[in-house]
Every structure is written in C-alpha cells, then in structure tokens.
Coordinates of N, CA and C and ligand atoms in Angstrom, one line a residue:
X294 N 17.7 -11.6 34.2 CA 18.1 -10.4 33.4 C 17.1 -10.2 32.3
X295 N 16.8 -9.0 31.9 CA 15.8 -8.7 30.8 C 16.6 -8.6 29.6
X296 N 15.9 -9.2 28.4 CA 16.6 -9.3 27.0 C 17.0 -7.7 26.7
X297 N 18.0 -7.5 26.0 CA 18.6 -6.3 25.6 C 17.7 -5.7 24.4
X298 N 17.7 -4.6 24.1 CA 16.8 -4.1 23.0 C 17.5 -3.7 21.7
X299 N 18.8 -3.8 21.7 CA 19.6 -3.5 20.6 C 20.0 -2.1 20.5
X300 N 20.8 -1.7 19.6 CA 21.3 -0.3 19.5 C 20.3 0.5 18.7
X301 N 20.3 1.7 19.0 CA 19.3 2.5 18.3 C 20.0 3.2 17.2
X302 N 19.2 3.3 16.0 CA 19.7 3.8 14.8 C 20.2 5.3 14.9
X303 N 21.3 5.5 14.1 CA 21.9 6.9 14.3 C 20.9 8.0 14.0
X304 N 21.0 9.1 14.8 CA 20.0 10.2 14.6 C 18.6 10.0 15.3
X305 N 18.2 8.9 15.9 CA 16.9 8.7 16.4 C 16.8 9.5 17.6
X306 N 17.9 9.4 18.5 CA 17.8 10.2 19.7 C 17.7 11.6 19.5
X307 N 18.3 12.3 18.5 CA 18.2 13.6 18.2 C 16.7 13.9 17.9
X308 N 16.2 13.0 17.1 CA 14.8 13.2 16.5 C 13.9 13.1 17.8
X309 N 14.1 12.1 18.6 CA 13.2 12.0 19.7 C 13.4 13.3 20.8
X310 N 14.6 13.7 20.8 CA 14.8 14.9 21.6 C 14.1 16.1 21.1
X311 N 14.1 16.2 19.7 CA 13.3 17.4 19.1 C 11.8 17.3 19.3
X312 N 11.2 16.0 19.4 CA 9.9 15.7 19.5 C 9.5 16.0 21.0
X313 N 10.4 15.6 21.9 CA 10.2 15.9 23.3 C 10.3 17.5 23.7
X314 N 11.1 18.0 23.1 CA 11.2 19.5 23.2 C 10.0 20.3 22.7
X315 N 9.4 19.8 21.6 CA 8.3 20.4 20.9 C 7.1 20.1 22.1
X316 N 6.8 18.8 22.4 CA 5.8 18.6 23.4 C 6.0 19.3 24.9
X317 N 7.3 19.5 25.2 CA 7.4 20.1 26.3 C 6.9 21.8 26.3
X318 N 7.1 22.2 25.1 CA 6.5 23.6 25.0 C 5.0 23.6 25.3
X319 N 4.3 22.6 25.2 CA 3.0 22.5 25.5 C 2.6 21.9 26.8
X320 N 3.6 21.8 27.6 CA 3.3 21.2 28.8 C 2.4 22.3 29.6
X321 N 1.4 21.6 30.4 CA 0.4 22.4 31.2 C 0.8 22.3 32.6
X322 N 1.6 23.2 33.2 CA 2.0 23.0 34.4 C 1.9 24.4 35.3
X323 N 0.6 24.7 35.5 CA 0.4 25.9 36.2 C 0.7 25.8 37.7
X324 N 0.7 24.7 38.2 CA 1.2 24.5 39.5 C 2.6 24.5 40.1
X325 N 3.3 23.7 39.2 CA 4.8 23.6 39.4 C 5.7 24.6 38.6
X326 N 5.1 24.9 37.4 CA 5.8 25.8 36.5 C 7.1 24.8 35.9
X327 N 7.1 23.5 36.2 CA 8.1 22.7 35.7 C 7.6 21.9 34.5
X328 N 8.3 22.3 33.4 CA 7.8 21.6 32.2 C 8.6 20.4 31.8
X329 N 8.0 19.3 31.3 CA 8.8 18.2 31.0 C 8.1 17.6 29.7
X330 N 9.1 17.2 28.9 CA 8.5 16.7 27.6 C 9.4 15.2 27.4
X331 N 8.6 14.3 26.8 CA 9.1 13.0 26.7 C 8.8 12.4 25.3
X332 N 9.5 11.6 24.8 CA 9.2 11.0 23.5 C 9.6 9.4 23.7
X333 N 8.7 8.6 23.0 CA 9.1 7.0 23.0 C 9.1 6.6 21.8
X334 N 10.1 5.5 21.5 CA 10.2 4.8 20.2 C 9.5 3.4 20.3
X335 N 8.7 3.1 19.4 CA 8.2 1.8 19.4 C 9.0 0.9 18.7
X336 N 8.7 -0.5 18.9 CA 9.5 -1.5 18.4 C 9.5 -1.5 16.8
X337 N 8.4 -0.9 16.2 CA 8.3 -0.9 14.8 C 8.7 0.5 14.3
X338 N 9.4 1.4 15.2 CA 10.0 2.5 14.7 C 9.3 3.8 14.7
X339 N 8.0 3.8 15.3 CA 7.3 5.0 15.4 C 7.6 5.8 16.8
X340 N 7.3 7.1 16.6 CA 7.7 8.0 17.7 C 6.4 8.8 18.2
X341 N 6.4 8.8 19.5 CA 5.2 9.4 20.1 C 5.8 10.3 21.3
X342 N 5.1 11.5 21.4 CA 5.6 12.4 22.3 C 4.5 12.6 23.4
X343 N 4.9 13.2 24.5 CA 4.0 13.7 25.5 C 4.6 14.8 26.5
X344 N 3.7 15.5 27.1 CA 4.1 16.5 28.2 C 3.5 16.3 29.4
X345 N 3.9 16.9 30.5 CA 3.0 16.8 31.8 C 1.9 17.6 31.6
X346 N 0.9 17.1 32.3 CA -0.4 17.8 32.3 C -1.0 17.7 33.9
X347 N -0.8 19.0 34.5 CA -1.2 19.2 35.8 C -2.8 19.4 35.9
X348 N -3.1 19.3 37.2 CA -4.5 19.6 37.4 C -4.7 20.3 38.8
X349 N -5.9 21.1 38.8 CA -6.2 21.7 40.1 C -6.2 20.8 41.3
X350 N -6.6 19.6 41.0 CA -6.6 18.6 42.1 C -5.1 17.8 41.8
X351 N -4.1 18.3 42.5 CA -2.7 18.1 42.2 C -2.3 16.6 41.9
X352 N -3.0 15.6 42.7 CA -2.6 14.4 42.6 C -3.1 13.7 41.2
X353 N -3.8 14.4 40.5 CA -4.3 13.8 39.1 C -3.3 14.1 38.0
X354 N -2.1 14.8 38.5 CA -1.1 15.3 37.4 C -0.8 14.0 36.6
X355 N -0.5 14.2 35.3 CA 0.1 13.1 34.3 C 1.4 13.5 34.0
X356 N 2.4 12.6 34.2 CA 3.8 13.1 33.8 C 4.0 12.9 32.3
X357 N 4.9 13.6 31.8 CA 5.3 13.5 30.4 C 5.6 12.1 29.8
X358 N 6.1 11.4 30.7 CA 6.5 10.0 30.1 C 5.3 9.1 30.0
X359 N 4.5 9.2 31.0 CA 3.3 8.4 30.9 C 2.1 8.9 29.8
X360 N 2.3 10.2 29.6 CA 1.4 10.9 28.4 C 1.9 10.1 27.1
X361 N 3.3 10.1 26.9 CA 3.9 9.6 25.7 C 3.5 8.2 25.7
X362 N 3.6 7.3 26.7 CA 3.3 6.0 26.7 C 1.8 5.9 26.2
X363 N 1.0 6.7 26.8 CA -0.5 6.5 26.6 C -0.7 6.8 25.0
X364 N -0.1 7.9 24.4 CA -0.1 8.1 23.1 C 0.1 7.0 22.2
X365 N 1.2 6.3 22.5 CA 1.7 5.1 21.8 C 0.6 3.9 21.9
X366 N 0.2 3.7 23.0 CA -0.6 2.4 23.4 C -2.0 2.7 22.7
X367 N -2.4 4.1 22.5 CA -3.6 4.3 22.0 C -3.8 4.0 20.4
X368 N -2.6 3.9 19.7 CA -2.8 3.6 18.4 C -2.1 1.9 18.2
X369 N -2.1 1.3 19.3 CA -1.8 -0.1 19.2 C -0.4 -0.6 19.7
X370 N 0.4 0.3 20.0 CA 1.8 0.0 20.4 C 1.8 -0.9 21.5
X371 N 2.5 -1.9 21.6 CA 2.6 -2.7 23.0 C 4.1 -2.9 23.3
X372 N 5.1 -2.4 22.5 CA 6.6 -2.7 23.0 C 7.3 -1.4 22.6
X373 N 8.0 -1.0 23.5 CA 8.7 0.4 23.4 C 10.3 0.0 23.4
X374 N 11.1 0.7 22.6 CA 12.5 0.4 22.7 C 13.3 1.5 23.3
X375 N 12.7 2.8 23.5 CA 13.5 3.7 24.0 C 12.5 4.9 24.5
X376 N 13.1 5.7 25.4 CA 12.4 7.0 25.9 C 13.5 8.0 26.0
X377 N 13.1 9.3 25.6 CA 13.9 10.4 25.8 C 13.0 11.4 26.7
X378 N 13.7 12.0 27.7 CA 13.0 13.0 28.7 C 13.8 14.1 28.7
X379 N 13.0 15.3 28.5 CA 13.8 16.6 28.6 C 13.0 17.5 29.7
X380 N 14.0 18.3 30.2 CA 13.6 19.4 31.2 C 14.4 20.6 31.0
X381 N 14.1 21.6 31.8 CA 14.8 22.9 31.7 C 15.8 22.9 32.9
X382 N 16.0 21.8 33.4 CA 17.0 21.8 34.6 C 18.5 21.7 33.9
X383 N 19.5 22.3 34.6 CA 20.8 22.2 34.2 C 21.3 20.7 33.8
X384 N 21.0 19.9 35.0 CA 21.4 18.4 35.0 C 20.1 17.8 34.7
X385 N 20.3 16.8 33.8 CA 19.0 16.1 33.3 C 18.2 15.4 34.8
X386 N 17.0 15.5 34.8 CA 16.1 15.0 35.7 C 15.8 13.5 35.4
X387 N 15.6 12.8 36.5 CA 15.3 11.3 36.3 C 13.8 11.2 36.4
X388 N 13.4 10.1 35.7 CA 12.0 9.9 35.7 C 11.5 9.5 37.1
X389 N 10.3 9.9 37.5 CA 9.8 9.4 38.9 C 9.5 7.9 38.9
X390 N 9.4 7.5 40.0 CA 9.1 5.8 40.3 C 7.9 5.4 39.4
X391 N 6.8 6.3 39.5 CA 5.5 5.7 38.8 C 5.8 5.7 37.3
X392 N 6.6 6.5 36.8 CA 6.7 6.5 35.3 C 7.7 5.3 35.0
X393 N 8.6 5.0 35.9 CA 9.5 3.9 35.6 C 8.7 2.6 35.4
X394 N 7.7 2.5 36.4 CA 6.9 1.4 36.4 C 6.1 1.2 35.2
X395 N 5.5 2.4 34.8 CA 4.6 2.4 33.6 C 5.5 2.1 32.3
X396 N 6.6 2.7 32.2 CA 7.5 2.4 31.1 C 7.9 1.0 31.1
X397 N 8.2 0.3 32.2 CA 8.5 -1.0 32.3 C 7.6 -1.9 31.8
X398 N 6.4 -1.6 31.8 CA 5.3 -2.5 31.2 C 5.5 -2.7 29.8
X399 N 6.0 -1.8 29.1 CA 6.2 -1.9 27.6 C 7.7 -2.0 27.1
X400 N 8.5 -2.1 28.0 CA 9.9 -2.2 27.5 C 10.8 -2.3 28.8
X401 N 10.9 -3.3 29.6 CA 11.7 -3.3 30.7 C 13.2 -3.0 30.7
X402 N 13.6 -3.1 29.4 CA 15.0 -2.9 29.2 C 15.2 -1.7 28.2
X403 N 14.2 -0.9 27.9 CA 14.4 0.2 27.0 C 15.5 1.0 27.3
X404 N 16.0 1.8 26.1 CA 17.1 2.8 26.3 C 16.4 4.0 27.0
X405 N 17.0 4.6 27.7 CA 16.7 5.8 28.4 C 17.6 6.9 28.3
X406 N 17.2 8.0 27.6 CA 18.1 9.3 27.4 C 17.5 10.4 28.2
X407 N 18.3 11.0 28.9 CA 17.8 12.1 29.8 C 18.6 13.4 29.6
X408 N 17.8 14.3 29.2 CA 18.5 15.7 28.7 C 18.1 16.9 29.6
X409 N 19.0 17.6 30.0 CA 18.7 18.9 30.7 C 19.0 20.1 29.7
X410 N 19.5 21.3 30.2 CA 19.8 22.2 29.3 C 21.4 22.4 29.2
X411 N 22.2 21.7 30.1 CA 23.5 21.7 30.1 C 24.0 20.7 28.9
X412 N 25.4 20.4 29.1 CA 25.9 19.5 28.0 C 25.9 18.1 28.5
X413 N 25.6 17.8 29.7 CA 25.8 16.4 30.1 C 24.4 15.8 29.8
X414 N 24.5 14.5 29.3 CA 23.3 13.8 28.8 C 23.6 12.4 29.6
X415 N 22.5 11.9 30.2 CA 22.4 10.6 30.7 C 21.9 9.5 29.8
X416 N 22.8 8.7 29.4 CA 22.2 7.5 28.7 C 22.2 6.1 29.4
X417 N 21.1 5.6 29.7 CA 21.1 4.4 30.6 C 20.0 3.6 30.0
X418 N 19.6 2.6 30.9 CA 18.4 1.7 30.4 C 17.5 1.6 31.6
X419 N 16.3 1.3 31.3 CA 15.1 1.2 32.2 C 15.6 0.0 33.2
X420 N 16.0 -1.0 32.9 CA 16.5 -2.1 33.9 C 17.5 -1.6 34.9
X421 N 18.2 -0.6 34.6 CA 19.2 0.0 35.5 C 18.4 0.9 36.5
X422 N 17.5 1.7 35.9 CA 16.6 2.5 36.7 C 15.5 2.0 37.5
X423 N 15.0 0.8 37.1 CA 14.2 0.0 37.8 C 14.4 -1.6 37.5
X424 N 15.4 -2.2 38.5 CA 15.8 -3.4 38.3 C 14.6 -4.5 38.4
X425 N 13.7 -4.2 39.4 CA 12.8 -5.3 39.6 C 11.4 -4.8 39.6
X426 N 10.9 -4.4 38.4 CA 9.5 -3.9 38.4 C 8.4 -4.8 38.9
X427 N 7.2 -4.4 39.2 CA 6.1 -5.3 39.6 C 5.8 -5.9 38.1
X428 N 5.5 -7.1 38.2 CA 4.9 -7.8 37.0 C 4.1 -9.1 37.3
X429 N 3.3 -9.4 36.5 CA 2.5 -10.9 36.8 C 3.3 -11.8 36.1
X430 N 4.4 -11.5 35.2 CA 4.9 -12.6 34.1 C 5.7 -13.6 35.0
X431 N 6.3 -13.4 36.3 CA 7.1 -14.4 36.9 C 6.3 -15.3 37.7
X432 N 4.9 -15.0 37.8 CA 4.0 -15.9 38.6 C 3.9 -17.3 37.9
X433 N 3.6 -18.3 38.6 CA 3.6 -19.6 38.3 C 2.4 -19.7 37.3
Ligands
THU17 N1 7.0 15.2 36.0 C1 7.1 14.6 34.9 O1 6.4 15.0 33.9 N2 7.9 13.3 34.9 C2 8.6 12.8 35.9 O2 9.3 11.9 35.7 C3 8.6 13.6 37.2 C4 7.9 14.8 37.3 C5 6.2 16.4 36.2 C6 4.9 16.2 37.1 C7 4.7 17.6 37.5 O3 3.9 18.3 36.6 C8 6.0 18.3 37.5 O4 6.9 17.5 36.7 C9 6.6 18.5 38.8 O5 6.6 17.5 39.7

C-alpha cells in the first residue's frame, strides 16, 4: 500500500479548481471541442495548471493533466500531493489511463478531485484510480 499524502489545507481545492478553470479556458481542442483543465499541488505547496493541447496529428494530443505535471516538473517539482481536473461535462470526467500513469510517477497516492458543471464532485485518490502503476521501484 502506498503511503498517504495527508489532508489538504482548507481552501486549496477551491484555489486549484479556479486555476484549472482558467487553464481550461485556454484549451486548444479544435478536433474534439472538449476542453479540459487541470491543476496540481506540489509537496512544497506550489500550484501548476495545464490544459489539453490537440494536434492535427491526433495521436500527439497532450492531456490537461500531463500538461500540468510537465509545468511542475519543469521548475524542479518531483512530488505531487493533489490534482484537480475540470471539464464541461455535467458529471465529472475521469482521467485517462495514460494520465493516471504519469501522475503516479510523482504521487501514487495523491488526492484526486474531479469536477464537472453539476453539483457532484468526485474526491478520490490516485491509488484507487490506478492501484498498480508500472514502476521500477519494486525491482530487486
Ligand atoms: N483529455 C484530457 O485532457 N484529459 C484526460 O484525462 C482525457 C482526455 C483530452 C484529450 C483530448 O484533447 C480531449 O480531452 C478529448 O479526448
């Protein structure tokens, strides 16, 4: 079992949701028209946002979650405590498998909060969404 990441400070999820919504407004999604925003919280309390960036060569699309992770890693972050993902679906969308694996690299038990446009909010953890990520760490 992966170690827990502790409770989130009050107000941080709201702050992350606002950042994710701001990034979502910049989503580049000419192919799908499906806009996604994400925000991640580093272990030292910094926040980073990302949006999906599509491409004419569809397979090159970058999801919002991975864009947020890359923004954090680019300034030296190596441990994440939480991710918030927003879409314009009524019910919160779940992160794709590729993003779960990439998030797990930096916080296998991080808090995950998923928001749609309706009232329901999904609050879970990455080890529930991806119980057994690929890792080198368990190798002898
Ligand atoms: N997308 C994300 O940004 N995150 C996910 O977890 C799944 C899907 C994006 C990729 C693409 O631009 C659009 O949503 C439709 O698949």
